[in-house]
Amino acid sequence: KGLARYGYSRDGKPRNRQVQVGVVMVNGWPIAHHVFPGNWRDFETVKGVIDDLERRFGLKRVVFVGDRGMVTSDNVAMLHEQGHGYLVGLQRRRREDIYELINRATGSWQECPARAKKKEGEPKTLVQEVAGDEPGVRVFVVHSEERLAYEQRMREQSMERTRVVLKKLGRRVAEGKLKAPEKIGAAAARILSRNHGQRYYGWEVKEGKFRYFEHPNLERERAYEGKYLIQTEEQEMTPVEAVEAYKELSDVERAFRSLKDVIEMRPVYHRDGGRVQGHIFVAALAFLLERALEKKLKAAGIGLSAKAALEALRTIHVVEMEVGSEKKRGVTGGRHRARQVLGALAISALEPPQNTETI
């Protein structure tokens, strides 16, 4: 009923009704939020958001940045019709041409500047444009050294876990404990269904012997590691600008983490749709303040997150004292970090209103 609907639960709780929340970010600032019915799919939200941005902010042209699930062919057509653009990340394993596009990256790489000052030897992000298959559509292959190290490590761990269990299965077959081909196949399928094993290994049974081997697609899996692809039709955008814009999606993901964890927007106990929207509106305002705090801290050169800063401010207390027949209030100075936060916010007046009542 209303906004609360059964839908795809990212928390793995499909029995709970839910609402969906959207946040629009520009240059790191949240400028709008939306509340959608819980059974809407991602791509269904795009037109409403674009129309809202045009109406509320008078934006003449928007470049919509999103993942592939949000930018469907219908949405691309709508964006074209309304004079807007898009920048979208491509799904590596859902398109057959991704491997070919990665292999086209044989030219020179451009280094993308880091958001924060990097130390020597820290991982880099590189990008180059490759030839697309559609007129006017540009494709950028991005190579992240940090992502490469992580994905290689995850693959090696998965391969080792799968290899150990496949080896045990081979011993069971060799010892005659498992003979029927259909049971051997079922056991191998169960093993390969875990840890993405089907990506890395194949198997066969010949003359009663079980053998496993590296899958022919393993070369493709290695090519994917550390890479992601971005597609756009923006002709004036440079490859580095495309990466910078796409990385702003991480700001949106961090926004949702803040709303869920730091700001504790959930659970929502309201039943009335208006109250649900009011609850989320307050959480969105809290997130705006959190982002303003982070930007103030960064401008002051203080390396604290908003969460750490708020925790530091907990060391500042209001105390009440009795002086003769009067009650007075004072404020403790707090720890060093708390004073740093107050300095970044240009807050110097800490004296609370005094209680003038006499005992």
CSV table of C-alpha atoms in Angstrom, one decimal:
chain,number,residue,atom,x,y,z
A,1,LYS,CA,0.0,0.0,0.0
A,2,GLY,CA,1.4,3.4,-0.9
A,3,LEU,CA,5.2,3.7,-1.1
A,4,ALA,CA,5.9,0.6,0.9
A,5,ARG,CA,6.1,-2.3,-1.5
A,6,TYR,CA,7.7,-5.7,-1.8
A,7,GLY,CA,10.7,-5.5,-4.2
A,8,TYR,CA,14.3,-6.4,-4.7
A,9,SER,CA,15.9,-6.1,-1.3
A,10,ARG,CA,19.6,-5.2,-1.3
A,11,ASP,CA,19.7,-6.2,2.3
A,12,GLY,CA,18.5,-9.7,1.5
A,13,LYS,CA,15.2,-9.2,3.4
A,14,PRO,CA,12.5,-9.8,0.6
A,15,ARG,CA,9.8,-10.3,3.2
A,16,ASN,CA,10.0,-6.7,4.4
A,17,ARG,CA,8.2,-3.9,2.6
A,18,GLN,CA,10.5,-1.2,1.5
A,19,VAL,CA,10.8,2.2,-0.1
A,20,GLN,CA,13.5,3.3,-2.5
A,21,VAL,CA,15.5,6.5,-1.9
A,22,GLY,CA,17.4,8.4,-4.7
A,23,VAL,CA,20.0,11.1,-4.1
A,24,VAL,CA,21.2,13.5,-6.8
A,25,MET,CA,24.8,14.7,-6.3
A,26,VAL,CA,26.6,17.6,-8.1
A,27,ASN,CA,30.2,18.3,-7.4
A,28,GLY,CA,30.0,16.4,-4.1
A,29,TRP,CA,26.9,18.2,-2.9
A,30,PRO,CA,23.5,16.5,-2.5
A,31,ILE,CA,21.0,18.9,-4.2
A,32,ALA,CA,17.9,16.7,-4.3
A,33,HIS,CA,16.5,13.4,-3.0
A,34,HIS,CA,13.6,11.3,-4.1
A,35,VAL,CA,11.4,8.6,-2.5
A,36,PHE,CA,10.1,5.9,-4.8
A,37,PRO,CA,7.8,2.9,-4.3
A,38,GLY,CA,9.8,-0.1,-3.1
A,39,ASN,CA,9.0,-2.2,-6.2
A,40,TRP,CA,10.3,0.2,-8.8
A,41,ARG,CA,13.4,-0.8,-10.8
A,42,ASP,CA,16.4,1.5,-11.1
A,43,PHE,CA,15.7,2.6,-14.7
A,44,GLU,CA,12.1,3.6,-13.9
A,45,THR,CA,13.3,6.4,-11.7
A,46,VAL,CA,15.4,8.3,-14.3
A,47,LYS,CA,12.8,10.3,-16.2
A,48,GLY,CA,11.1,11.5,-13.0
A,49,VAL,CA,14.5,12.7,-11.6
A,50,ILE,CA,15.4,14.5,-14.9
A,51,ASP,CA,12.0,16.2,-15.1
A,52,ASP,CA,12.3,17.3,-11.4
A,53,LEU,CA,15.8,18.8,-12.0
A,54,GLU,CA,14.5,20.7,-15.0
A,55,ARG,CA,11.5,22.0,-13.0
A,56,ARG,CA,13.1,22.8,-9.7
A,57,PHE,CA,16.6,24.1,-10.8
A,58,GLY,CA,15.9,25.3,-14.3
A,59,LEU,CA,18.8,23.1,-15.7
A,60,LYS,CA,18.9,23.3,-19.4
A,61,ARG,CA,21.2,20.4,-20.0
A,62,VAL,CA,22.1,17.5,-17.7
A,63,VAL,CA,24.7,14.8,-18.2
A,64,PHE,CA,23.3,11.8,-16.3
A,65,VAL,CA,26.0,9.6,-14.7
A,66,GLY,CA,24.9,6.1,-13.7
A,67,ASP,CA,25.5,2.4,-13.9
A,68,ARG,CA,24.2,0.4,-16.8
A,69,GLY,CA,21.1,-0.8,-14.9
A,70,MET,CA,19.8,2.8,-14.9
A,71,VAL,CA,20.5,3.8,-18.5
A,72,THR,CA,18.4,1.6,-20.8
A,73,SER,CA,17.8,2.2,-24.5
A,74,ASP,CA,14.5,3.9,-23.6
A,75,ASN,CA,16.2,6.2,-21.1
A,76,VAL,CA,18.9,7.1,-23.7
A,77,ALA,CA,16.2,7.9,-26.2
A,78,MET,CA,14.5,10.1,-23.6
A,79,LEU,CA,17.7,11.9,-22.7
A,80,HIS,CA,18.4,12.6,-26.4
A,81,GLU,CA,14.8,13.8,-26.9
A,82,GLN,CA,15.2,16.3,-24.0
A,83,GLY,CA,18.6,17.5,-25.1
A,84,HIS,CA,20.5,15.8,-22.2
A,85,GLY,CA,23.6,13.5,-22.2
A,86,TYR,CA,24.7,10.4,-20.3
A,87,LEU,CA,27.8,8.8,-19.0
A,88,VAL,CA,27.4,5.1,-18.1
A,89,GLY,CA,29.5,2.3,-16.8
A,90,LEU,CA,29.4,-0.9,-18.8
A,91,GLN,CA,28.8,-4.4,-17.3
A,92,ARG,CA,31.9,-6.4,-18.0
A,93,ARG,CA,30.3,-9.9,-18.1
A,94,ARG,CA,27.0,-9.0,-19.6
A,95,ARG,CA,28.3,-7.8,-23.0
A,96,GLU,CA,30.2,-10.0,-25.4
A,97,ASP,CA,32.1,-7.1,-26.9
A,98,ILE,CA,33.7,-6.0,-23.6
A,99,TYR,CA,36.6,-8.3,-23.9
A,100,GLU,CA,37.3,-7.1,-27.5
A,101,LEU,CA,37.0,-3.4,-26.4
A,102,ILE,CA,39.6,-4.1,-23.6
A,103,ASN,CA,41.9,-5.7,-26.2
A,104,ARG,CA,41.7,-2.5,-28.3
A,105,ALA,CA,43.4,-0.6,-25.5
A,106,THR,CA,46.9,-0.8,-27.1
A,107,GLY,CA,47.6,2.9,-27.2
A,108,SER,CA,49.1,5.3,-24.6
A,109,TRP,CA,47.5,5.6,-21.2
A,110,GLN,CA,46.7,8.9,-19.5
A,111,GLU,CA,47.1,9.2,-15.8
A,112,CYS,CA,44.0,10.5,-13.9
A,113,PRO,CA,44.8,13.0,-11.1
A,114,ALA,CA,44.0,11.7,-7.6
A,115,ARG,CA,41.3,13.4,-5.6
A,116,ALA,CA,43.7,13.6,-2.6
A,117,LYS,CA,47.4,14.2,-2.6
A,118,LYS,CA,49.2,10.8,-3.2
A,119,LYS,CA,52.4,9.6,-1.8
A,120,GLU,CA,55.0,8.2,-4.2
A,121,GLY,CA,54.4,4.6,-5.2
A,122,GLU,CA,50.6,4.7,-4.5
A,123,PRO,CA,48.4,3.0,-7.1
A,124,LYS,CA,47.4,5.0,-10.2
A,125,THR,CA,44.3,5.2,-12.3
A,126,LEU,CA,44.9,5.3,-16.1
A,127,VAL,CA,42.6,5.7,-19.0
A,128,GLN,CA,42.5,5.6,-22.8
A,129,GLU,CA,39.8,5.9,-25.4
A,130,VAL,CA,39.2,3.0,-27.8
A,131,ALA,CA,37.2,2.8,-31.0
A,132,GLY,CA,33.5,2.1,-30.4
A,133,ASP,CA,31.2,0.1,-32.7
A,134,GLU,CA,28.4,2.8,-32.9
A,135,PRO,CA,28.7,6.2,-34.6
A,136,GLY,CA,29.0,9.0,-32.0
A,137,VAL,CA,29.4,6.6,-29.1
A,138,ARG,CA,32.7,6.9,-27.3
A,139,VAL,CA,34.3,4.2,-25.1
A,140,PHE,CA,36.9,4.7,-22.4
A,141,VAL,CA,38.9,1.8,-20.9
A,142,VAL,CA,40.0,2.6,-17.4
A,143,HIS,CA,42.8,0.7,-15.6
A,144,SER,CA,42.9,1.0,-11.8
A,145,GLU,CA,46.1,-0.4,-10.2
A,146,GLU,CA,44.3,-0.5,-6.8
A,147,ARG,CA,41.4,-2.4,-8.3
A,148,LEU,CA,43.8,-4.7,-10.2
A,149,ALA,CA,45.6,-5.7,-6.9
A,150,TYR,CA,42.2,-6.4,-5.2
A,151,GLU,CA,40.6,-8.4,-8.0
A,152,GLN,CA,43.8,-10.5,-8.6
A,153,ARG,CA,43.9,-11.3,-4.9
A,154,MET,CA,40.2,-12.2,-4.8
A,155,ARG,CA,40.6,-14.5,-7.9
A,156,GLU,CA,43.6,-16.3,-6.5
A,157,GLN,CA,41.8,-16.9,-3.2
A,158,SER,CA,38.8,-18.2,-5.1
A,159,MET,CA,40.9,-20.4,-7.3
A,160,GLU,CA,42.7,-21.9,-4.4
A,161,ARG,CA,39.6,-22.7,-2.4
A,162,THR,CA,38.0,-24.3,-5.5
A,163,ARG,CA,41.1,-26.2,-6.4
A,164,VAL,CA,41.4,-27.8,-2.9
A,165,VAL,CA,37.8,-29.1,-3.0
A,166,LEU,CA,38.1,-30.3,-6.6
A,167,LYS,CA,41.3,-32.2,-5.6
A,168,LYS,CA,39.3,-33.9,-2.8
A,169,LEU,CA,36.6,-34.8,-5.3
A,170,GLY,CA,39.3,-36.4,-7.5
A,171,ARG,CA,40.5,-38.5,-4.6
A,172,ARG,CA,37.0,-39.7,-3.9
A,173,VAL,CA,36.6,-40.8,-7.5
A,174,ALA,CA,40.0,-42.4,-7.6
A,175,GLU,CA,39.3,-44.4,-4.4
A,176,GLY,CA,36.0,-45.6,-5.8
A,177,LYS,CA,33.9,-43.8,-3.2
A,178,LEU,CA,32.0,-42.0,-6.0
A,179,LYS,CA,31.4,-43.9,-9.3
A,180,ALA,CA,28.2,-42.8,-11.0
A,181,PRO,CA,29.0,-40.1,-13.7
A,182,GLU,CA,25.8,-38.2,-12.8
A,183,LYS,CA,26.8,-38.0,-9.1
A,184,ILE,CA,30.3,-36.9,-10.0
A,185,GLY,CA,28.9,-34.2,-12.3
A,186,ALA,CA,26.5,-33.0,-9.6
A,187,ALA,CA,29.3,-32.9,-7.0
A,188,ALA,CA,31.6,-30.9,-9.5
A,189,ALA,CA,28.7,-28.5,-10.3
A,190,ARG,CA,28.1,-27.8,-6.6
A,191,ILE,CA,31.8,-27.1,-6.1
A,192,LEU,CA,32.1,-24.8,-9.1
A,193,SER,CA,28.9,-22.9,-8.0
A,194,ARG,CA,30.8,-21.6,-5.0
A,195,ASN,CA,33.6,-18.9,-5.1
A,196,HIS,CA,32.9,-18.3,-8.8
A,197,GLY,CA,34.6,-21.5,-9.5
A,198,GLN,CA,32.9,-21.9,-12.9
A,199,ARG,CA,34.8,-18.9,-14.2
A,200,TYR,CA,38.2,-20.5,-13.5
A,201,TYR,CA,37.9,-24.3,-13.8
A,202,GLY,CA,36.4,-26.9,-16.1
A,203,TRP,CA,36.3,-30.7,-15.6
A,204,GLU,CA,35.7,-34.0,-17.3
A,205,VAL,CA,35.3,-37.7,-16.5
A,206,LYS,CA,37.0,-40.2,-18.8
A,207,GLU,CA,37.3,-43.9,-18.2
A,208,GLY,CA,36.2,-43.5,-14.6
A,209,LYS,CA,38.8,-40.8,-13.9
A,210,PHE,CA,38.0,-37.3,-12.8
A,211,ARG,CA,40.1,-34.4,-14.1
A,212,TYR,CA,39.9,-30.7,-13.6
A,213,PHE,CA,41.7,-28.0,-15.5
A,214,GLU,CA,41.9,-24.2,-15.9
A,215,HIS,CA,38.9,-22.9,-17.9
A,216,PRO,CA,39.6,-21.5,-21.4
A,217,ASN,CA,37.9,-18.3,-20.2
A,218,LEU,CA,40.5,-17.7,-17.5
A,219,GLU,CA,42.5,-15.5,-19.9
A,220,ARG,CA,39.4,-13.3,-20.3
A,221,GLU,CA,38.9,-13.1,-16.5
A,222,ARG,CA,42.5,-12.0,-16.1
A,223,ALA,CA,42.0,-9.3,-18.8
A,224,TYR,CA,39.0,-8.0,-16.9
A,225,GLU,CA,41.0,-7.5,-13.7
A,226,GLY,CA,41.6,-3.9,-12.8
A,227,LYS,CA,39.5,-2.6,-15.8
A,228,TYR,CA,36.2,-0.9,-16.1
A,229,LEU,CA,34.6,0.7,-19.2
A,230,ILE,CA,32.7,4.0,-19.5
A,231,GLN,CA,30.5,4.9,-22.5
A,232,THR,CA,29.2,8.4,-23.4
A,233,GLU,CA,28.1,10.5,-26.4
A,234,GLU,CA,29.6,13.7,-25.0
A,235,GLN,CA,32.0,14.8,-27.7
A,236,GLU,CA,33.7,17.6,-25.8
A,237,MET,CA,34.6,15.5,-22.7
A,238,THR,CA,38.2,14.3,-22.3
A,239,PRO,CA,38.9,10.8,-21.1
A,240,VAL,CA,40.2,12.1,-17.8
A,241,GLU,CA,37.1,14.2,-17.3
A,242,ALA,CA,34.9,11.2,-18.0
A,243,VAL,CA,36.7,9.2,-15.3
A,244,GLU,CA,36.4,12.1,-12.8
A,245,ALA,CA,32.7,12.4,-13.5
A,246,TYR,CA,32.2,8.6,-13.2
A,247,LYS,CA,34.0,8.5,-9.9
A,248,GLU,CA,31.4,10.8,-8.5
A,249,LEU,CA,29.2,7.7,-8.3
A,250,SER,CA,31.3,6.8,-5.3
A,251,ASP,CA,30.1,9.9,-3.6
A,252,VAL,CA,26.5,8.7,-4.1
A,253,GLU,CA,27.4,5.2,-2.7
A,254,ARG,CA,29.0,6.9,0.3
A,255,ALA,CA,25.9,9.0,0.7
A,256,PHE,CA,23.8,5.9,1.0
A,257,ARG,CA,26.2,4.4,3.5
A,258,SER,CA,25.9,7.6,5.6
A,259,LEU,CA,22.2,7.6,5.4
A,260,LYS,CA,22.0,3.9,6.4
A,261,ASP,CA,24.7,3.8,9.1
A,262,VAL,CA,25.9,7.2,10.4
A,263,ILE,CA,22.6,9.0,10.1
A,264,GLU,CA,20.6,5.8,10.9
A,265,MET,CA,17.7,6.5,8.6
A,266,ARG,CA,16.5,3.0,9.0
A,267,PRO,CA,14.3,1.4,10.2
A,268,VAL,CA,11.3,3.4,9.2
A,269,TYR,CA,8.3,2.6,11.4
A,270,HIS,CA,5.8,5.1,9.8
A,271,ARG,CA,2.8,3.7,7.9
A,272,ASP,CA,1.6,7.0,6.3
A,273,GLY,CA,3.3,7.9,3.1
A,274,GLY,CA,3.6,11.5,4.1
A,275,ARG,CA,5.3,10.6,7.3
A,276,VAL,CA,7.7,8.3,5.5
A,277,GLN,CA,8.7,11.1,3.2
A,278,GLY,CA,9.1,13.5,6.2
A,279,HIS,CA,11.3,11.0,7.9
A,280,ILE,CA,13.6,10.7,4.9
A,281,PHE,CA,13.6,14.4,4.4
A,282,VAL,CA,15.0,14.9,7.9
A,283,ALA,CA,17.7,12.3,7.1
A,284,ALA,CA,18.5,14.0,3.8
A,285,LEU,CA,19.0,17.3,5.7
A,286,ALA,CA,21.3,15.6,8.2
A,287,PHE,CA,23.3,14.2,5.3
A,288,LEU,CA,23.6,17.7,3.8
A,289,LEU,CA,25.0,18.9,7.1
A,290,GLU,CA,27.4,16.0,7.3
A,291,ARG,CA,28.7,16.8,3.8
A,292,ALA,CA,29.1,20.5,4.7
A,293,LEU,CA,31.1,19.4,7.8
A,294,GLU,CA,33.4,17.2,5.7
A,295,LYS,CA,34.1,20.0,3.2
A,296,LYS,CA,34.9,22.4,6.1
A,297,LEU,CA,37.3,19.9,7.6
A,298,LYS,CA,39.0,19.3,4.3
A,299,ALA,CA,39.3,23.1,3.6
A,300,ALA,CA,41.0,23.4,7.1
A,301,GLY,CA,43.4,20.6,6.3
A,302,ILE,CA,42.0,18.4,9.1
A,303,GLY,CA,42.0,14.7,8.1
A,304,LEU,CA,38.9,13.6,9.9
A,305,SER,CA,35.7,12.1,8.5
A,306,ALA,CA,32.4,13.6,9.5
A,307,LYS,CA,31.7,10.5,11.7
A,308,ALA,CA,35.1,10.9,13.5
A,309,ALA,CA,34.5,14.7,13.9
A,310,LEU,CA,31.0,14.1,15.5
A,311,GLU,CA,32.6,11.5,17.8
A,312,ALA,CA,35.2,14.0,18.8
A,313,LEU,CA,32.6,16.6,19.6
A,314,ARG,CA,31.1,14.2,22.2
A,315,THR,CA,34.0,15.2,24.5
A,316,ILE,CA,32.5,18.7,24.9
A,317,HIS,CA,29.9,18.8,27.7
A,318,VAL,CA,27.6,21.3,29.3
A,319,VAL,CA,28.1,21.4,33.0
A,320,GLU,CA,26.0,23.0,35.7
A,321,MET,CA,27.5,24.6,38.8
A,322,GLU,CA,26.0,26.1,41.9
A,323,VAL,CA,27.6,29.4,43.0
A,324,GLY,CA,25.9,30.6,46.2
A,325,SER,CA,22.3,30.8,45.5
A,326,GLU,CA,22.7,30.8,41.7
A,327,LYS,CA,23.0,28.0,39.1
A,328,LYS,CA,25.4,28.6,36.3
A,329,ARG,CA,26.2,26.7,33.2
A,330,GLY,CA,29.6,26.2,31.5
A,331,VAL,CA,31.1,24.3,28.6
A,332,THR,CA,34.1,22.0,28.8
A,333,GLY,CA,36.8,22.6,26.2
A,334,GLY,CA,36.8,19.0,24.9
A,335,ARG,CA,39.8,17.2,23.5
A,336,HIS,CA,42.2,18.5,21.0
A,337,ARG,CA,40.4,17.0,18.0
A,338,ALA,CA,37.1,18.6,19.2
A,339,ARG,CA,38.8,22.0,19.3
A,340,GLN,CA,40.1,21.4,15.8
A,341,VAL,CA,36.6,20.7,14.5
A,342,LEU,CA,35.2,23.8,16.2
A,343,GLY,CA,38.1,25.9,14.6
A,344,ALA,CA,37.3,24.5,11.2
A,345,LEU,CA,33.6,25.5,11.7
A,346,ALA,CA,34.7,29.0,13.0
A,347,ILE,CA,32.7,28.3,16.2
A,348,SER,CA,34.2,30.2,19.2
A,349,ALA,CA,31.3,31.2,21.3
A,350,LEU,CA,30.6,28.2,23.5
A,351,GLU,CA,28.9,29.8,26.5
A,352,PRO,CA,25.4,28.6,26.9
A,353,PRO,CA,22.5,30.8,28.0
A,354,GLN,CA,22.7,31.3,31.8
A,355,ASN,CA,19.9,30.3,34.0
A,356,THR,CA,19.0,33.5,36.0
A,357,GLU,CA,16.6,31.8,38.3
A,358,THR,CA,17.6,31.7,42.0
A,359,ILE,CA,17.3,28.7,44.3
